[in-house]
XYZ file of C-alpha atoms in Angstrom:
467
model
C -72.518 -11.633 16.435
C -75.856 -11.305 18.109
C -78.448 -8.903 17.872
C -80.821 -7.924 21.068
C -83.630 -5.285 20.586
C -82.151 -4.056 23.835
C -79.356 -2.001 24.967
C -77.653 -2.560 28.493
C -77.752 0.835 29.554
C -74.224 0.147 31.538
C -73.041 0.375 27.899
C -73.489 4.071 27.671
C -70.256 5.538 27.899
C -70.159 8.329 30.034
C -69.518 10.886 28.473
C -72.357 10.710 26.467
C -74.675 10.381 29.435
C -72.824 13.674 30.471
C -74.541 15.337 27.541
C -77.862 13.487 27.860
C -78.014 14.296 31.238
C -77.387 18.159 30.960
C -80.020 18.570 28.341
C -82.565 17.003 30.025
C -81.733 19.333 33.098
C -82.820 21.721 31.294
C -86.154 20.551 29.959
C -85.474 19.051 26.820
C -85.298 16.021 24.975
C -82.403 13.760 23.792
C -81.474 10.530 22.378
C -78.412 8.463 21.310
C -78.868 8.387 17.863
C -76.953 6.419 14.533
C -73.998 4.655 14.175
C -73.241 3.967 18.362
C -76.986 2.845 18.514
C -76.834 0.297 15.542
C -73.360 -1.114 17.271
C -74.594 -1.491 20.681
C -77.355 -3.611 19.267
C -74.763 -5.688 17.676
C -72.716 -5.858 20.585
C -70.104 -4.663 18.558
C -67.827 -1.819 19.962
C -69.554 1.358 19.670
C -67.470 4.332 18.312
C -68.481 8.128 18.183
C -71.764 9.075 20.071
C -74.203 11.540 18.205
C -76.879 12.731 20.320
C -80.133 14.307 18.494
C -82.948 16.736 20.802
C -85.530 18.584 20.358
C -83.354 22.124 21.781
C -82.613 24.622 18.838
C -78.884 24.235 19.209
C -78.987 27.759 21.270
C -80.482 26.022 23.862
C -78.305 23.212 23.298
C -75.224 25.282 23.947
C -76.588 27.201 26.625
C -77.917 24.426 28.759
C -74.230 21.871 28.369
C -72.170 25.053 29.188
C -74.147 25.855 32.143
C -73.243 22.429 33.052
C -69.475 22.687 32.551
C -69.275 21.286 29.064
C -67.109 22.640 26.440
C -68.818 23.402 23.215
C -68.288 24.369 19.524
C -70.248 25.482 17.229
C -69.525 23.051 14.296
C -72.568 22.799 12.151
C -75.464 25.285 13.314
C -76.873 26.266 9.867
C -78.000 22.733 10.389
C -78.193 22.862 14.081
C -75.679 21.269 15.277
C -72.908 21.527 18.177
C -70.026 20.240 19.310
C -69.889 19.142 22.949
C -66.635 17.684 24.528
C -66.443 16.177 27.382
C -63.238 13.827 28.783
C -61.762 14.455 25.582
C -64.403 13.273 23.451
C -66.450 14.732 21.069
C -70.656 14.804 20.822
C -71.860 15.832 18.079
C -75.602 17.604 19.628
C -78.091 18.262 16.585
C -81.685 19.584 16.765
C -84.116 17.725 15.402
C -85.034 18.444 11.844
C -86.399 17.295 8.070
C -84.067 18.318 5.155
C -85.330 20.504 2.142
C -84.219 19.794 -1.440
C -80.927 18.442 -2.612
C -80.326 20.291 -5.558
C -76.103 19.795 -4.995
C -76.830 15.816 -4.648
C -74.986 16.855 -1.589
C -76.603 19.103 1.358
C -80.214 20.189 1.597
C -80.544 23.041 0.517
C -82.731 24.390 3.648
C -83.446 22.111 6.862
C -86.652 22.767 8.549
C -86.156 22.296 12.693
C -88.851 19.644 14.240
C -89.745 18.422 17.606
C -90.087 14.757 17.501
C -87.361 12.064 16.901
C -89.326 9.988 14.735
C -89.144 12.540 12.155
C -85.614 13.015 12.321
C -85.174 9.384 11.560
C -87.170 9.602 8.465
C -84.635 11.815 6.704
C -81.342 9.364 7.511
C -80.287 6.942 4.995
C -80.270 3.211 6.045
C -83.066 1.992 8.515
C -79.468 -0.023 10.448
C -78.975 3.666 10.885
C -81.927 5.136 12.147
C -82.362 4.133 15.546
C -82.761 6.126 18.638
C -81.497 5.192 22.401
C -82.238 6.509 25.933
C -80.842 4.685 29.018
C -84.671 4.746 30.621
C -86.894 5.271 27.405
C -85.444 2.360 25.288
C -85.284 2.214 21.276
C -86.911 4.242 18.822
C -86.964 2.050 15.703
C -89.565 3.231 13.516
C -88.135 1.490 10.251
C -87.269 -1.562 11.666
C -83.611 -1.304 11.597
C -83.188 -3.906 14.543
C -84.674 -6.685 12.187
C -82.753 -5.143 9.198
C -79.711 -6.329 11.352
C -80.546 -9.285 12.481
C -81.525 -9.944 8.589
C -78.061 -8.864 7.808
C -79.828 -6.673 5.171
C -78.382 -3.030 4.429
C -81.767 -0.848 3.135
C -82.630 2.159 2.515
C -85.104 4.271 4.632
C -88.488 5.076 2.687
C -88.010 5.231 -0.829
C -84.104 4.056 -1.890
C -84.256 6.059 -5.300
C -85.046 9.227 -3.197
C -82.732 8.846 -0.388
C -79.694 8.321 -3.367
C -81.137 11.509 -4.991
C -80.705 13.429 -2.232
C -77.203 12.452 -1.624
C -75.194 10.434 -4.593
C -72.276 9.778 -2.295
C -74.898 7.360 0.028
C -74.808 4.517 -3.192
C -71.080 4.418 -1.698
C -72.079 4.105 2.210
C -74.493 1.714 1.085
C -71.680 -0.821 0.147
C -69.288 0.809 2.508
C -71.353 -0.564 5.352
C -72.133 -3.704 3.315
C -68.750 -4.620 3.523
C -67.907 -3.720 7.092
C -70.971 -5.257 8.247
C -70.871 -8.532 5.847
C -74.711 -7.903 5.228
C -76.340 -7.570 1.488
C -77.896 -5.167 -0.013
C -81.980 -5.229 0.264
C -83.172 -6.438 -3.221
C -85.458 -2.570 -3.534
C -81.776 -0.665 -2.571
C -80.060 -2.888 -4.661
C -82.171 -1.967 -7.472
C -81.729 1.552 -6.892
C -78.426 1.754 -6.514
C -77.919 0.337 -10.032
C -80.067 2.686 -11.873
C -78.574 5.378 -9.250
C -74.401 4.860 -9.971
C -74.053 7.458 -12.999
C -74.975 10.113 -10.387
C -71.386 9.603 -8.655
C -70.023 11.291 -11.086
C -71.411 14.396 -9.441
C -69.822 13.908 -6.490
C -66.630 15.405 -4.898
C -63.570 13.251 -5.585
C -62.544 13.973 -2.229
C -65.770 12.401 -0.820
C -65.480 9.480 -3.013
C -62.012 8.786 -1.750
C -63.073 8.632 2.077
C -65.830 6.110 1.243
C -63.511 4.148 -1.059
C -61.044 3.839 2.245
C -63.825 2.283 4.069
C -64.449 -0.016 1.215
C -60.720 -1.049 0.842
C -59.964 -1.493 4.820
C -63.080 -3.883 5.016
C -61.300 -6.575 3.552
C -64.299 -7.336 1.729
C -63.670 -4.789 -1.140
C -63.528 -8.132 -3.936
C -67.232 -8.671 -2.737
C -68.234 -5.245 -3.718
C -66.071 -5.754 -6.800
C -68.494 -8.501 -8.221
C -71.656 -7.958 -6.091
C -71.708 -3.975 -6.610
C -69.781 -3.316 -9.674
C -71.766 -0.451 -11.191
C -71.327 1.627 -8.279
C -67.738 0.588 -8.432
C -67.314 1.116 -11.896
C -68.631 4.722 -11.309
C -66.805 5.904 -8.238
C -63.169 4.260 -10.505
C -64.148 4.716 -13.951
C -60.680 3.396 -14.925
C -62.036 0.483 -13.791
C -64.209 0.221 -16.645
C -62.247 -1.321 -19.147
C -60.907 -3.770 -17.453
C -64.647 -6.103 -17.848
C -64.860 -8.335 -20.738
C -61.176 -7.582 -21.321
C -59.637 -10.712 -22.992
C -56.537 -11.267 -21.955
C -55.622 -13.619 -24.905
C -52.637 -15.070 -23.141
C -52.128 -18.946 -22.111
C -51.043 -17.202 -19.007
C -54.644 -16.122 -17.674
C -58.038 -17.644 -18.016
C -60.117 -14.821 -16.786
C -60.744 -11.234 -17.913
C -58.558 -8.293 -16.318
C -61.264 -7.539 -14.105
C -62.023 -10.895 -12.762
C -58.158 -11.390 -12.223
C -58.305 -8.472 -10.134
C -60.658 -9.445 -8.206
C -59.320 -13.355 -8.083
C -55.734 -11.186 -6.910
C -57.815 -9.230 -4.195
C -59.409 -11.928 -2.577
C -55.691 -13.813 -2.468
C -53.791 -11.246 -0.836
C -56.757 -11.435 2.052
C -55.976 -15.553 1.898
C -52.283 -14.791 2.251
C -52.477 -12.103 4.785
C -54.972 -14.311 6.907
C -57.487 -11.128 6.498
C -54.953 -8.544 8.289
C -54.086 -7.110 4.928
C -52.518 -3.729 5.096
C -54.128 -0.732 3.111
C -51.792 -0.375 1.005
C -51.555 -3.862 -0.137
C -55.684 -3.595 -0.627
C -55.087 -0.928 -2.579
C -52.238 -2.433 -4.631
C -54.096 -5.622 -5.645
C -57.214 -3.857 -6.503
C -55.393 -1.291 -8.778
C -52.192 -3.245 -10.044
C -53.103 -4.277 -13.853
C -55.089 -0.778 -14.176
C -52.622 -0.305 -17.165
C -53.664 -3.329 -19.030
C -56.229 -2.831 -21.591
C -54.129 0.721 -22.039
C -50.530 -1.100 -23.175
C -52.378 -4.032 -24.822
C -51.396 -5.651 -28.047
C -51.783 -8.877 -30.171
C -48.002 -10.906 -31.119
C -47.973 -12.252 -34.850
C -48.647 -15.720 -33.146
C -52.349 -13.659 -31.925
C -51.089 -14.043 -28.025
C -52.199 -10.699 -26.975
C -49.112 -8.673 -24.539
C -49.208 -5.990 -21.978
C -45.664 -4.510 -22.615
C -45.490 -2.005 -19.985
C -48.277 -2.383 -17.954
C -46.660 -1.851 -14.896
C -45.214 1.637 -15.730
C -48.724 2.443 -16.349
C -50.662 0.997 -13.804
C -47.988 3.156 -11.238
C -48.879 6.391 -13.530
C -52.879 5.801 -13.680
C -52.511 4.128 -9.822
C -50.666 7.978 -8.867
C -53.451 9.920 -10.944
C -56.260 8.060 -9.125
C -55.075 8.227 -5.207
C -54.139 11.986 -6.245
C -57.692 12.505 -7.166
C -59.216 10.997 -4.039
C -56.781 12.537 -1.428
C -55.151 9.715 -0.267
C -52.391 10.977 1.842
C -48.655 10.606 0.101
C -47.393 8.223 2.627
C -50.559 5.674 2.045
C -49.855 6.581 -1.689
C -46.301 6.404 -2.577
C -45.820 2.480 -1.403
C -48.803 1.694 -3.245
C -48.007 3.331 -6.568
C -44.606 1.386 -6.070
C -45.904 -2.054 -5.247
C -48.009 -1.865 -8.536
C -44.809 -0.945 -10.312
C -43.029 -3.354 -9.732
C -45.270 -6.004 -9.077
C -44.119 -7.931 -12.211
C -40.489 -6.990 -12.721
C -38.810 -10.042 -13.128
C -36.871 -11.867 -10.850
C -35.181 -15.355 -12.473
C -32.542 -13.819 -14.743
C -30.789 -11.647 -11.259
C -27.903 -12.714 -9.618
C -29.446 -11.547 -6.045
C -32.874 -11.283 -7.242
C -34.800 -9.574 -3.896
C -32.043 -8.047 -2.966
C -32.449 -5.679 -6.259
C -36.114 -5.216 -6.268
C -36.169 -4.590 -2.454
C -33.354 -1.714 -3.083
C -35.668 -0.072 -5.939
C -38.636 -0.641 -3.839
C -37.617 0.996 -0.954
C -36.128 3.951 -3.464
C -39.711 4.506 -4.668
C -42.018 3.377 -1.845
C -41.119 6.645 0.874
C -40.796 3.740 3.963
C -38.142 5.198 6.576
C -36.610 2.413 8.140
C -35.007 -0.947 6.945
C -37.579 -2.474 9.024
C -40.734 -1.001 7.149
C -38.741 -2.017 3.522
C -38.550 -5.211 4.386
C -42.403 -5.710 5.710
C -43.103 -4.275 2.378
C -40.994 -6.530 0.366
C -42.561 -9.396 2.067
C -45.943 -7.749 0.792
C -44.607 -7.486 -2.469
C -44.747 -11.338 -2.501
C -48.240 -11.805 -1.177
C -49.061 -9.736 -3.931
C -47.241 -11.728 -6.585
C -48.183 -14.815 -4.728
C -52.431 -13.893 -5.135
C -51.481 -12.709 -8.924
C -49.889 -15.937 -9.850
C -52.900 -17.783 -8.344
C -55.185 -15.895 -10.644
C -53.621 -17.076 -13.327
C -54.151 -20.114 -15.657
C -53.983 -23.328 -13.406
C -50.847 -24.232 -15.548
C -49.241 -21.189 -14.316
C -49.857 -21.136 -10.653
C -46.586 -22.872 -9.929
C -44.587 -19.422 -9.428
C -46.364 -18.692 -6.161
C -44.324 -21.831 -5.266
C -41.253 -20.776 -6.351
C -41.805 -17.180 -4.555
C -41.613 -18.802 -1.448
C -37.260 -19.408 -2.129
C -37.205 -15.963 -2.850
C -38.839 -14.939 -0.102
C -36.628 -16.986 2.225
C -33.512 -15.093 0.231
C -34.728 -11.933 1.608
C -35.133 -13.147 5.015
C -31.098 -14.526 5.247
C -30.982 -10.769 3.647
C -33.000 -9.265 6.725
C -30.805 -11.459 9.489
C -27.365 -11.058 8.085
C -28.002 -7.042 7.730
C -26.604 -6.990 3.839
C -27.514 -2.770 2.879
C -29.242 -1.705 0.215
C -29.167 2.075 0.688
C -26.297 4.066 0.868
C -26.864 5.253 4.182
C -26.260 1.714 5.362
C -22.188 1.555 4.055
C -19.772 1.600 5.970
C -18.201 4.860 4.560
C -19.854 8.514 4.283
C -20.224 10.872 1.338
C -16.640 12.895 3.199
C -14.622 9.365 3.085
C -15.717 9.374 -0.965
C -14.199 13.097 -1.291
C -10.711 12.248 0.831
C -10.387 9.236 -1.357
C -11.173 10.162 -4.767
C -9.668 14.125 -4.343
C -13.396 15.348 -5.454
C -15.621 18.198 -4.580
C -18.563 18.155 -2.726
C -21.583 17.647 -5.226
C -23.155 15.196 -7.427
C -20.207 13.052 -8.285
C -19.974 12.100 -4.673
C -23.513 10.592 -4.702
C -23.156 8.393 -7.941
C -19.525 7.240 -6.236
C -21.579 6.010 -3.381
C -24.367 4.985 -5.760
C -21.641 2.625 -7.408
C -20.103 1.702 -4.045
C -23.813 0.198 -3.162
C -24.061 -1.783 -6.034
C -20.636 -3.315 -5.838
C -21.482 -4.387 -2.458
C -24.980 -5.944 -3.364
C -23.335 -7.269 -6.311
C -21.141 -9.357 -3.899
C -17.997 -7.535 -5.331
C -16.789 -6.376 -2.048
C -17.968 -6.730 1.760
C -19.638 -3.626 3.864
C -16.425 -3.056 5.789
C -15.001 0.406 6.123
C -11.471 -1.156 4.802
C -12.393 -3.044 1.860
C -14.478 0.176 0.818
C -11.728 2.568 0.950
C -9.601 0.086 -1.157
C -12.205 -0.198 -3.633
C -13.043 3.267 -3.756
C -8.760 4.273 -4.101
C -8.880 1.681 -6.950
């Protein structure tokens, strides 16, 4: 992807102009600032516009409503506005330099200013502190055109002071190293080493957003290996995992670099359009490890359990960073069951893609099955970060997974709700109240059908049921 030190100004979207425009009718100043600015320069498509001006935001709300522009007042202890126009919000914010950070979060008092350049100064990456007009051109006072063309994420002015300000920027640093594919400037690299402890004072909330980012980069192994103190502090569970020795004929790396090994497979499998979830999976599913570890008389070590803990410690950490239940409940079930065994069943997917769905939340027999068939990716990118001896099962996964596709196509159930019979044909056959006995009948209804014991007709369950 290119970049041009200059911005076709038929790029602007409109409604930004809108906003541009209105200010200026009024007297003041105003620029396209950030994160639309450094993708128009890319010629990457530009999201959000964020317009900065020299109006206290008074001004700024007096002048766009005079010109039939909708606007909230979203931020004005640090002057800034809201302005919507076609539906879409501009953020409008006064010029200004920051005070102290003495939260590692917000200044603690902004001082209001009256040239751009200075606003620039006090944003975190130079990629990110550009300034646009459609007939004044770039502001680019740090260089943040050549940082791109570079590929180079770095900090504005001093890197140790802009990470002291704000602890949560060591995570947009490799946040947008990862989206972007650049590196990290050897200076900003340096400080975000000596910088990760200082995570730990930020909100686990926060931490969570920018660890989304990370994960639906696709490039969240990179960051794994290239950034793994600032990893290791924003998942301390993580920790553990380095050095671990695995002490199994089964593995010939550490926990950690199988993780990442199983991370950068399920992005080979998935040809790079790897779900979330299944990110999130390979990147958490042998958390339990060094936790259920222990050494055989033979001195093989075993991880007895592992999966039961992984879900557990999996559930604790998506809890802690917000991630919404139906993101988290599939993921907490893929690392489950991620090594349940599959050779000694009679209708091996059949079994794991009942208890999968069960556990994962999905609400159709559609979304169980695109799981399932993530279920092997995963166990296909684990078994490739295994010992080369061992690699042969993701081989052998492909049978299975051709088992659950005659399973898709011939409509075989796996959930109650998918016999042929109802909870009311249970209670006129078997003479039973309605309540928990009625379930479990079903319950053992399903697994005589999966079982092969007797078809999903409505006849041969009623005879089954009476016997």
């Amino acid at each position: 992807m290119g970049v041009t030190h200059a911005i076709d100004p038929a790029l602007a979207p409109a409604y930004g102009l809108a906003v541009l425009d209105a200010l200026e009718a009024a007297g003041h100043e105003a620029w396209f600032v950030g994160g639309w600015v450094r993708d128009a320069l890319r010629g990457a498509p530009a999201h959000d516009v964020d317009v900065c001006t020299d109006a206290p935001w008074e001004e700024s709300e007096r002048a766009l409503v005079s010109a039939g522009i909708t606007v909230h007042e979203t931020g004005t202890a640090h002057g800034t506005v809201t302005a919507v126009v076609e539906g879409k919000p501009v953020e409008v914010t006064t010029y200004r330099i920051d005070g102290a950070y003495t939260d590692h979060r917000r200044p603690d008092s902004v001082t209001f200013v009256t040239d751009v350049r200075e606003d620039l100064a006090r944003r975190d990456f130079t990629v990110n502190a550009m300034a646009w007009h459609p007939r004044r051109g770039l502001v680019d006072p740090f260089d943040g055109a050549g940082d791109l063309e570079r590929r180079l994420i770095r900090a504005v002015g001093v890197p140790s002071e802009r990470f002291e300000e704000d602890a949560l920027r060591l995570l947009r640093a490799v946040r947008f190293a990862c989206r972007l594919g650049f590196a990290v400037e050897e200076a900003t690299q340096e400080a975000l080493v000596e910088a990760a402890p200082t995570l730990s004072q930020v909100a686990q909330e926060r931490i969570g957003t920018e660890m989304r980012g990370i994960m639906v980069s696709g490039r969240a192994a990179w960051a794994m290996r290239a950034e793994r103190e600032v990893m290791l502090a924003a998942v301390p569970e993580l920790a553990p995992m380095v050095g671990f020795d695995q002490r199994s004929p089964y593995h010939a790396y550490d926990v950690y670099e199988h993780t990442v090994r199983v991370m950068e497979g399920v992005e080979c499998y998935t040809g790079g359009v790897t779900s979330e979830r299944l990110r999130w999976a390979a990147f958490l599913h042998d958390i339990g490890k060094p936790a259920c570890f222990t050494v055989g008389e033979n001195g093989q070590g075993h991880f007895y359990g592992h999966p039961h803990e992984g879900a557990r410690m999996t559930e604790k950490i998506l809890r802690r960073f917000a991630i919404p239940l139906e993101l988290a409940r599939p993921v907490v079930a893929l690392v489950r069951l991620h090594d349940r065994p599959m050779k000694s069943e009679k209708r091996p997917p059949l079994k794991l893609l009942a208890e999968l769905d069960c556990r994962s939340g999905v609400r159709t027999r559609g979304e169980a099955i695109a799981l399932m068939h993530e279920m092997f990716d995963l166990r296909r990118a684990d078994a490739l970060a295994k010992a080369p001896d061992y690699r042969d099962w993701a081989c052998e996964l492909d049978r299975y997974e051709r088992m659950l596709r005659a399973i898709d196509a011939s409509g075989v159930c796996w959930r109650t709700s998918d016999l042929a019979i109802s909870g009311g044909d249970v209670i006129a056959v078997r003479g039973i109240k309605p309540g928990p006995e009625v379930g479990k009948a079903l319950e053992q209804t399903l697994a005589a059908v999966m079982n092969g014991q007797v078809e999903n007709r409505r006849d041969a369950l009623l005879a089954w049921l009476a016997r």
